[in-house]
CSV table of C-alpha atoms and ligand atoms in Angstrom, one decimal:
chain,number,residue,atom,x,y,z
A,139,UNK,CA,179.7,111.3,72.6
A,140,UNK,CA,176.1,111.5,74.2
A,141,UNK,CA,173.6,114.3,74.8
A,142,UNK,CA,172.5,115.4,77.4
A,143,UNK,CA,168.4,114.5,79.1
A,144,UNK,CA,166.9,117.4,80.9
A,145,UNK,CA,164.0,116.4,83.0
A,146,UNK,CA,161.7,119.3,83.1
A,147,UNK,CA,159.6,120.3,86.0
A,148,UNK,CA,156.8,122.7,84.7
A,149,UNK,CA,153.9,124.5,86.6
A,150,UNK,CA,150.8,122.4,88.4
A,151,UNK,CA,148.9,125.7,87.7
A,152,UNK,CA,151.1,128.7,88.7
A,153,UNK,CA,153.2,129.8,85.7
A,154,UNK,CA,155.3,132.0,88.3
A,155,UNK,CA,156.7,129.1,89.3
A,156,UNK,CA,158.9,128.5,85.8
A,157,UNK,CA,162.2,129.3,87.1
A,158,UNK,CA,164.5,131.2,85.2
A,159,UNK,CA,166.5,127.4,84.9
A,160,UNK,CA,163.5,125.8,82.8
A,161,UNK,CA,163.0,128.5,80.4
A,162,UNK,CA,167.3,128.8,79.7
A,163,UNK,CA,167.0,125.3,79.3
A,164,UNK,CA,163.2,125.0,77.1
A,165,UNK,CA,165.4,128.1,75.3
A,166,UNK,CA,168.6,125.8,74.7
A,167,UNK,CA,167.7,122.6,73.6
A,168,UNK,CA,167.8,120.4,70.5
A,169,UNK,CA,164.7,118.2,71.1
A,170,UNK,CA,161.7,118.3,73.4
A,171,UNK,CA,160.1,115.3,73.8
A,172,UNK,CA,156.3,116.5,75.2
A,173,UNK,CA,153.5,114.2,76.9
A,174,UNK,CA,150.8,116.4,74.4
A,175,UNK,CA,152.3,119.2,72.1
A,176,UNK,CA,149.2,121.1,72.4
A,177,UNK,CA,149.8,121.4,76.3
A,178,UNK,CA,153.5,122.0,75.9
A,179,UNK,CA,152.8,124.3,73.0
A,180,UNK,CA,150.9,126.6,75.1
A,181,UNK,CA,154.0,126.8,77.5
A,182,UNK,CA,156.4,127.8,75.3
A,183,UNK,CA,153.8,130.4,73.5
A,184,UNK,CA,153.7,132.1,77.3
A,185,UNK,CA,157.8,132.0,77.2
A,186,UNK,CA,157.8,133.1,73.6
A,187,UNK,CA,159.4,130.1,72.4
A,188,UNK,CA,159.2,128.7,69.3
A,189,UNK,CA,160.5,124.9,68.4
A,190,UNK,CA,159.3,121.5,67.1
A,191,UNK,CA,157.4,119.8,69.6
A,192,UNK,CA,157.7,115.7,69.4
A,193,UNK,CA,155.3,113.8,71.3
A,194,UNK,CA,156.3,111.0,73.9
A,195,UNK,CA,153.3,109.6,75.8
A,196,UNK,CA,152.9,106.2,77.4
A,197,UNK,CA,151.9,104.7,74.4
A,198,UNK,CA,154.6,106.2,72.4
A,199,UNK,CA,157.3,106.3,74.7
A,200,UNK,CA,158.9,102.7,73.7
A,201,UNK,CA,159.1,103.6,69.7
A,202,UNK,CA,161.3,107.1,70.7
A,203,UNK,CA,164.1,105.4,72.2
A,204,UNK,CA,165.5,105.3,68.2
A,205,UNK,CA,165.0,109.3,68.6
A,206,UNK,CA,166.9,109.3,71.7
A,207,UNK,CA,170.2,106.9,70.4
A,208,UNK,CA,170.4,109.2,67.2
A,209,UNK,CA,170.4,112.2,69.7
A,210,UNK,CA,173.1,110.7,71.9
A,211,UNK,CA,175.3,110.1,68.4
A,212,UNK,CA,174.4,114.3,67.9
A,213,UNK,CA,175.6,114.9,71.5
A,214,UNK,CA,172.1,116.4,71.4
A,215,UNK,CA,169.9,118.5,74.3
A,216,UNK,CA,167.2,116.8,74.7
A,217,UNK,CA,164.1,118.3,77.4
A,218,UNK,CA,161.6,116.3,78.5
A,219,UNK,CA,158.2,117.5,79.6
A,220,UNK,CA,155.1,116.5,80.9
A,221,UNK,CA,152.0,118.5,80.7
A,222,UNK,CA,152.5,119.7,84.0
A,223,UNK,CA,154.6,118.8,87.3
A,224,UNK,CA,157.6,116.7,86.9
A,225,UNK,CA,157.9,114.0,84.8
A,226,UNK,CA,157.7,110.5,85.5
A,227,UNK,CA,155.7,111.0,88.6
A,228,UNK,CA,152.6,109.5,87.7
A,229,UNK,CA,153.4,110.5,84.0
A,230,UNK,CA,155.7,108.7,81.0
A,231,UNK,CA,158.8,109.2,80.9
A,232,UNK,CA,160.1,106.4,82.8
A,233,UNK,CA,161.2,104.0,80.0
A,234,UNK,CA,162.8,106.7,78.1
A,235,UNK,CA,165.1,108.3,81.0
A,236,UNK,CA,165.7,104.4,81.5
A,237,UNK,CA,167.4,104.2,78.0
A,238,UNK,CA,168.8,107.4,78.5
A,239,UNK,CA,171.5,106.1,81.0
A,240,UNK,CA,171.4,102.8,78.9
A,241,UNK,CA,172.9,105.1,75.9
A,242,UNK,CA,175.1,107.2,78.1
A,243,UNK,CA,173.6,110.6,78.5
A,244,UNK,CA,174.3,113.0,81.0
A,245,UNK,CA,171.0,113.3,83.1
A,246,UNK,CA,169.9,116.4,84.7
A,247,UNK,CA,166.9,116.9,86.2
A,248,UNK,CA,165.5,120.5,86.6
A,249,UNK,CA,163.5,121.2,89.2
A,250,UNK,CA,160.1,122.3,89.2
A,251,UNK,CA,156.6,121.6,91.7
A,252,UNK,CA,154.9,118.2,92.0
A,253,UNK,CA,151.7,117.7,93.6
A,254,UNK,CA,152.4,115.1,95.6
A,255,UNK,CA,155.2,117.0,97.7
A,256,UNK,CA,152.8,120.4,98.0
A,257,UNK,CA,150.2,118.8,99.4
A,258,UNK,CA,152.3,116.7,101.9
A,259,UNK,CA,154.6,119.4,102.9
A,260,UNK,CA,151.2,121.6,103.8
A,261,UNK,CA,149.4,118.8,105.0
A,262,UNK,CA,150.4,118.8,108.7
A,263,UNK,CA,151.0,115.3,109.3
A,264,UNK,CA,154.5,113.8,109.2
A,265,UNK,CA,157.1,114.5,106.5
A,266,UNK,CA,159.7,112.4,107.8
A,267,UNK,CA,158.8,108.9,106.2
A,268,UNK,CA,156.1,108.8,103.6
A,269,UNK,CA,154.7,106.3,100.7
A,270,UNK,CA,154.1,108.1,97.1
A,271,UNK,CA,151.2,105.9,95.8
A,272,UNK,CA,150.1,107.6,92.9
A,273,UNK,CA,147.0,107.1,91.7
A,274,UNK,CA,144.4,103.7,92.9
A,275,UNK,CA,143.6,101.5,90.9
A,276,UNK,CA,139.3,102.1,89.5
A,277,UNK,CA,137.3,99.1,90.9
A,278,UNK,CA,135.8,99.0,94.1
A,279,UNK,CA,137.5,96.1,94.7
A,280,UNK,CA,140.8,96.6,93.8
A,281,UNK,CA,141.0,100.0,95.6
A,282,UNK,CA,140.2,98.2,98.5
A,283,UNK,CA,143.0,95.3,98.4
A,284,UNK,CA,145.5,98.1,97.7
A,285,UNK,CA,144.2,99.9,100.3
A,286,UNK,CA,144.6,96.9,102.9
A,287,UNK,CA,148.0,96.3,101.9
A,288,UNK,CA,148.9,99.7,103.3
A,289,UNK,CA,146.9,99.3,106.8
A,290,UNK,CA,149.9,98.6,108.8
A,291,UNK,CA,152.0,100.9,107.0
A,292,UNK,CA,153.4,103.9,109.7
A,293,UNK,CA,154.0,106.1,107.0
A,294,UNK,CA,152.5,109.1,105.6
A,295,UNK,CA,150.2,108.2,102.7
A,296,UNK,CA,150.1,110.1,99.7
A,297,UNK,CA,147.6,109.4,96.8
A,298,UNK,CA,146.9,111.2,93.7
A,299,UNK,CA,142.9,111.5,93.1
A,300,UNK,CA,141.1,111.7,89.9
A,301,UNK,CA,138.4,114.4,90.2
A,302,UNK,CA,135.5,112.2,88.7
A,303,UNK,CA,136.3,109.3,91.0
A,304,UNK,CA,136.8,111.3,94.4
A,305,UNK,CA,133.7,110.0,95.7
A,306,UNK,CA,134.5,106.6,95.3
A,307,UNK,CA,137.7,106.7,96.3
A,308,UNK,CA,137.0,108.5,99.4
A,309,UNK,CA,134.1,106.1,100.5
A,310,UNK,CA,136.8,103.4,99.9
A,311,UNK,CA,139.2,105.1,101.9
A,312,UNK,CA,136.7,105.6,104.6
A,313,UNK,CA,135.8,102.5,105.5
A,314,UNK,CA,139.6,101.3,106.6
A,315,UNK,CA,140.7,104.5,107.3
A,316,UNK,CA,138.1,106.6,108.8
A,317,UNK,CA,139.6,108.0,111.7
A,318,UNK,CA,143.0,108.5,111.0
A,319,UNK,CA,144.1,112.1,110.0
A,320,UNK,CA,144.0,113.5,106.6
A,321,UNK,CA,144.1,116.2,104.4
A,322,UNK,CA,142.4,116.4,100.8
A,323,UNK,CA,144.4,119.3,99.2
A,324,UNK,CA,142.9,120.9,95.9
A,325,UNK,CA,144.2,123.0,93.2
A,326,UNK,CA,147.6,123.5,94.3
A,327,UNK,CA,149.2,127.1,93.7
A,328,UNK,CA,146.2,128.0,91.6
A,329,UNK,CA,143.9,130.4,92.4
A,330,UNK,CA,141.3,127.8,94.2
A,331,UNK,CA,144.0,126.2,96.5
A,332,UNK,CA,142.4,124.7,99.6
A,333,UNK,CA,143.4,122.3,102.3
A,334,UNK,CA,140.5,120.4,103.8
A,335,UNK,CA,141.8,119.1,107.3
A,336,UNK,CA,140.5,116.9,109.4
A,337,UNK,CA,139.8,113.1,109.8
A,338,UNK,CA,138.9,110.8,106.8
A,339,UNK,CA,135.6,110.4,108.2
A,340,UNK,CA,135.2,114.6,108.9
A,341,UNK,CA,136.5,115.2,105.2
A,342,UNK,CA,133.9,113.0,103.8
A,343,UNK,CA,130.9,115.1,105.5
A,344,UNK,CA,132.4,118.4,104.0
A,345,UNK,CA,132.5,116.7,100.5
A,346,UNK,CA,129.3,115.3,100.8
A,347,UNK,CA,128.1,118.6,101.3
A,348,UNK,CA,130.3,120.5,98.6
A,349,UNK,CA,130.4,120.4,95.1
A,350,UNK,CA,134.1,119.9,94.8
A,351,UNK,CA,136.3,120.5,91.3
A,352,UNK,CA,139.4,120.7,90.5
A,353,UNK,CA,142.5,118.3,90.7
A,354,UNK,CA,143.5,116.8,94.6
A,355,UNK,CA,146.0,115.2,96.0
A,356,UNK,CA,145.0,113.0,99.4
A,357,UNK,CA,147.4,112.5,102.3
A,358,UNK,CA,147.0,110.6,105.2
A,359,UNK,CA,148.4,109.7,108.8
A,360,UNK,CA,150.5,106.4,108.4
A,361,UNK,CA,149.6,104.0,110.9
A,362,UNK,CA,150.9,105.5,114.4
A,363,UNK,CA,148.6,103.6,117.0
A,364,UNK,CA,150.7,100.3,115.9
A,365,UNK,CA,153.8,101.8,116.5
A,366,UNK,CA,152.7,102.2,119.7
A,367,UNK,CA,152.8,99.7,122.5
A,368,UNK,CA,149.4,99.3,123.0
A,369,UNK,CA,147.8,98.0,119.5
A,370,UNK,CA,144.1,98.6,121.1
A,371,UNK,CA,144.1,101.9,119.5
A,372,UNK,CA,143.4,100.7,115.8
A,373,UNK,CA,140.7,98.3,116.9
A,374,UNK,CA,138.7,100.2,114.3
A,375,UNK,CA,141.0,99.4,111.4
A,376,UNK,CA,141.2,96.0,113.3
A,377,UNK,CA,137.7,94.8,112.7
A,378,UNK,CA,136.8,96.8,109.9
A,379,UNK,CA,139.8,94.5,108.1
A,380,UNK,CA,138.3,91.3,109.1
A,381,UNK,CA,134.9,92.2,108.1
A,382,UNK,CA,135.9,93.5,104.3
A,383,UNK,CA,138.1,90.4,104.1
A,384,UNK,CA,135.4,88.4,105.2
A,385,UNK,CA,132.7,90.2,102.7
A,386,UNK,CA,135.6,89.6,99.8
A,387,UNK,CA,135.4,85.5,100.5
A,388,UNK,CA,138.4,85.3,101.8
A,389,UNK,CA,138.7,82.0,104.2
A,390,UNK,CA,138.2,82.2,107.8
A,391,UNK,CA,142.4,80.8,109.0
A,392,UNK,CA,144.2,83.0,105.9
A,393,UNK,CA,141.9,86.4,108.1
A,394,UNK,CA,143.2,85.3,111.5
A,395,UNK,CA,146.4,84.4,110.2
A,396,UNK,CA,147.1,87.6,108.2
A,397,UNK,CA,145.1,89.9,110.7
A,398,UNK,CA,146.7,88.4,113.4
A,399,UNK,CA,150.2,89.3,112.2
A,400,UNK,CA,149.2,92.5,111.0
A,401,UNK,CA,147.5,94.0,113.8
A,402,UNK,CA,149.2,92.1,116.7
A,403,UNK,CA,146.6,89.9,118.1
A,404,UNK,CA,145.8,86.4,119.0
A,405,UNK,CA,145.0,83.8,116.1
A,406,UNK,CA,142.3,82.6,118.2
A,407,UNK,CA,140.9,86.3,119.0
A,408,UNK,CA,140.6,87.1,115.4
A,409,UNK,CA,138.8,83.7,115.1
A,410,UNK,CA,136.4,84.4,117.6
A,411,UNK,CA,135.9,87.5,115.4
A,412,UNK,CA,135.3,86.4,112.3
A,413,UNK,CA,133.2,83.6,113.8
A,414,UNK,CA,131.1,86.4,115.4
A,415,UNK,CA,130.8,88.3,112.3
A,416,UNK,CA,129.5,85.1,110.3
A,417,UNK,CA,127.0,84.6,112.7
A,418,UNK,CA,125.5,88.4,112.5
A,419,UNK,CA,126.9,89.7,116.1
B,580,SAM,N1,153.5,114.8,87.2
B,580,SAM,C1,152.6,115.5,88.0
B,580,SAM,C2,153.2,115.9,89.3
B,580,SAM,O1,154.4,116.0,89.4
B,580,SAM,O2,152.5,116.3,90.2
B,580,SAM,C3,151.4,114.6,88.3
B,580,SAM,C4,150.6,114.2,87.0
B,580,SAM,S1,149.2,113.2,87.3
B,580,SAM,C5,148.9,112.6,85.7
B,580,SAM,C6,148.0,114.3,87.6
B,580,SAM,C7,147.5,114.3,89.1
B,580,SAM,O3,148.3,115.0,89.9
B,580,SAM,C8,146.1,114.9,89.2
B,580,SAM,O4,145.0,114.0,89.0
B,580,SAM,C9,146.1,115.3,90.7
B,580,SAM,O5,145.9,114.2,91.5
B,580,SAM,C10,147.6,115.7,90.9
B,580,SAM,N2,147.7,117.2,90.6
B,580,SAM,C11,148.3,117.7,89.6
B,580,SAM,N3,148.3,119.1,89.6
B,580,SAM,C12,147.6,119.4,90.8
B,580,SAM,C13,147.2,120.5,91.4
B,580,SAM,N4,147.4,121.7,90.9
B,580,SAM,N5,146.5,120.4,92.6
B,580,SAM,C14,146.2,119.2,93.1
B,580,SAM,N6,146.6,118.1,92.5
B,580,SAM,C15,147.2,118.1,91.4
């Protein structure tokens, strides 16, 4: 015998969008296992529920696997929630659905909204092929390395944005990515919901110029000039890459090398480039 580990979808904001599915089965189970009881607890006030709320958080998450095993010996419902959207996606729960199959439970996910799929589906660039990349990493720096690791990528990018570090991150974003398309999309299904449209570049003016709150989710074009015979097109993202890995120290033949392969071009032209930027041209 082994239980049964419901992954819960919950609200990003709209509570119409519990479906009659998550509150049959926040109504049925044995166990919920909550990223914060005080946020969960709120939920099942609104649905009239009352049951014992155990916390499972990332720092947590490890020491309830015991919890889980003694479940699967009950043949116990277990529901997991995080404090809003569906678990696992950017939240715990990870480790624990991991063990979950270890011990043999049945695993069901129930669906509910994520950010990451509103905003792309509204966004207005392609769904086809994208690239979930949560959240980026806080330095400067690092932002910027993950961020050049996805230059070449043809994919929709989708990121998840802290509110305090917008700024940052967007000025980040800018400098590789300025005129490729984008949407910044803000407090999904809630009352606020916007979609700011337009270039990176466009999208930084209007924030510059707004006093923006609330939770986002940026998306933007994959990398569509390189899928595309002639590579001319991203000679922006072309030599704004040599000059940040230049201002980062990197060594004049790893640039070429890796710039050349990236971005299709001669060894010796991206040379001549970095040569010219060292010099101040
Ligand atoms: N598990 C959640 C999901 O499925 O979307 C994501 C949790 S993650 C800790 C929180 C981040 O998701 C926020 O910082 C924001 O980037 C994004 N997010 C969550 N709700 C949102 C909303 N209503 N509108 C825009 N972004 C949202």
């Amino acid at each position: 015998m082994a239980g049964t580990l419901y992954i819960v979808g919950t609200p990003i904001g709209n509570l119409s969008d519990l479906s009659e599915r998550v509150k049959d089965v926040l109504r049925n189970a044995d166990l919920l296992l909550v990223e914060d009881t005080r946020v969960s607890a709120k939920l099942l006030n609104h649905l009239d529920i009352k049951k014992q709320l155990v916390s499972c958080h990332e720092h947590n998450e490890k020491e309830k696997v015991e919890l889980l095993a003694r479940a699967a010996e009950k043949d116990l419902k277990v529901a997991l929630l995080s404090d809003a959207g569906t678990p696992l996606i950017s939240d715990p729960g990870e480790h624990l659905v991991s063990k979950a199959v270890d011990l043999g439970f049945t695993v069901v996910p129930i669906a509910g909204p994520s950010a990451f799929l509103m905003a792309l589906v509204a966004s207005g660039l392609p769904c086809d092929r994208f690239s979930f990349e949560g959240f980026l990493p806080d330095k400067p720096k690092e932002i910027r390395d993950r961020l050049m690791g996805l230059v070449k990528d043809p994919r929709t990018l989708v990121f998840y944005v802290s509110p305090h570090k917008l700024e940052r991150t967007l000025a980040e974003v800018k400098a590789l990515f300025g005129t490729r398309k984008a949407c910044l999309a803000r407090e999904l299904t809630k009352l606020h919901e916007e979609f700011i449209r337009g270039t990176i570049d466009e999208i930084v003016d209007k924030c510059s110029t707004a006093d923006w709150r609330g939770e986002f989710v940026l998306v933007i074009q994959g990398n569509v000039e390189l899928e595309q015979e002639d590579a001319c097109e991203s000679q922006n993202e072309y030599e704004e890459y040599v000059r940040l890995r230049l201002e980062k120290g990197d060594r004049a033949s790893e640039i070429a090398q890796d710039a050349a392969k990236l971005f299709r071009r001669k060894r010796s032209d991206v040379y001549r480039l970095v040569v010219d930027y060292q010099k101040g041209r």
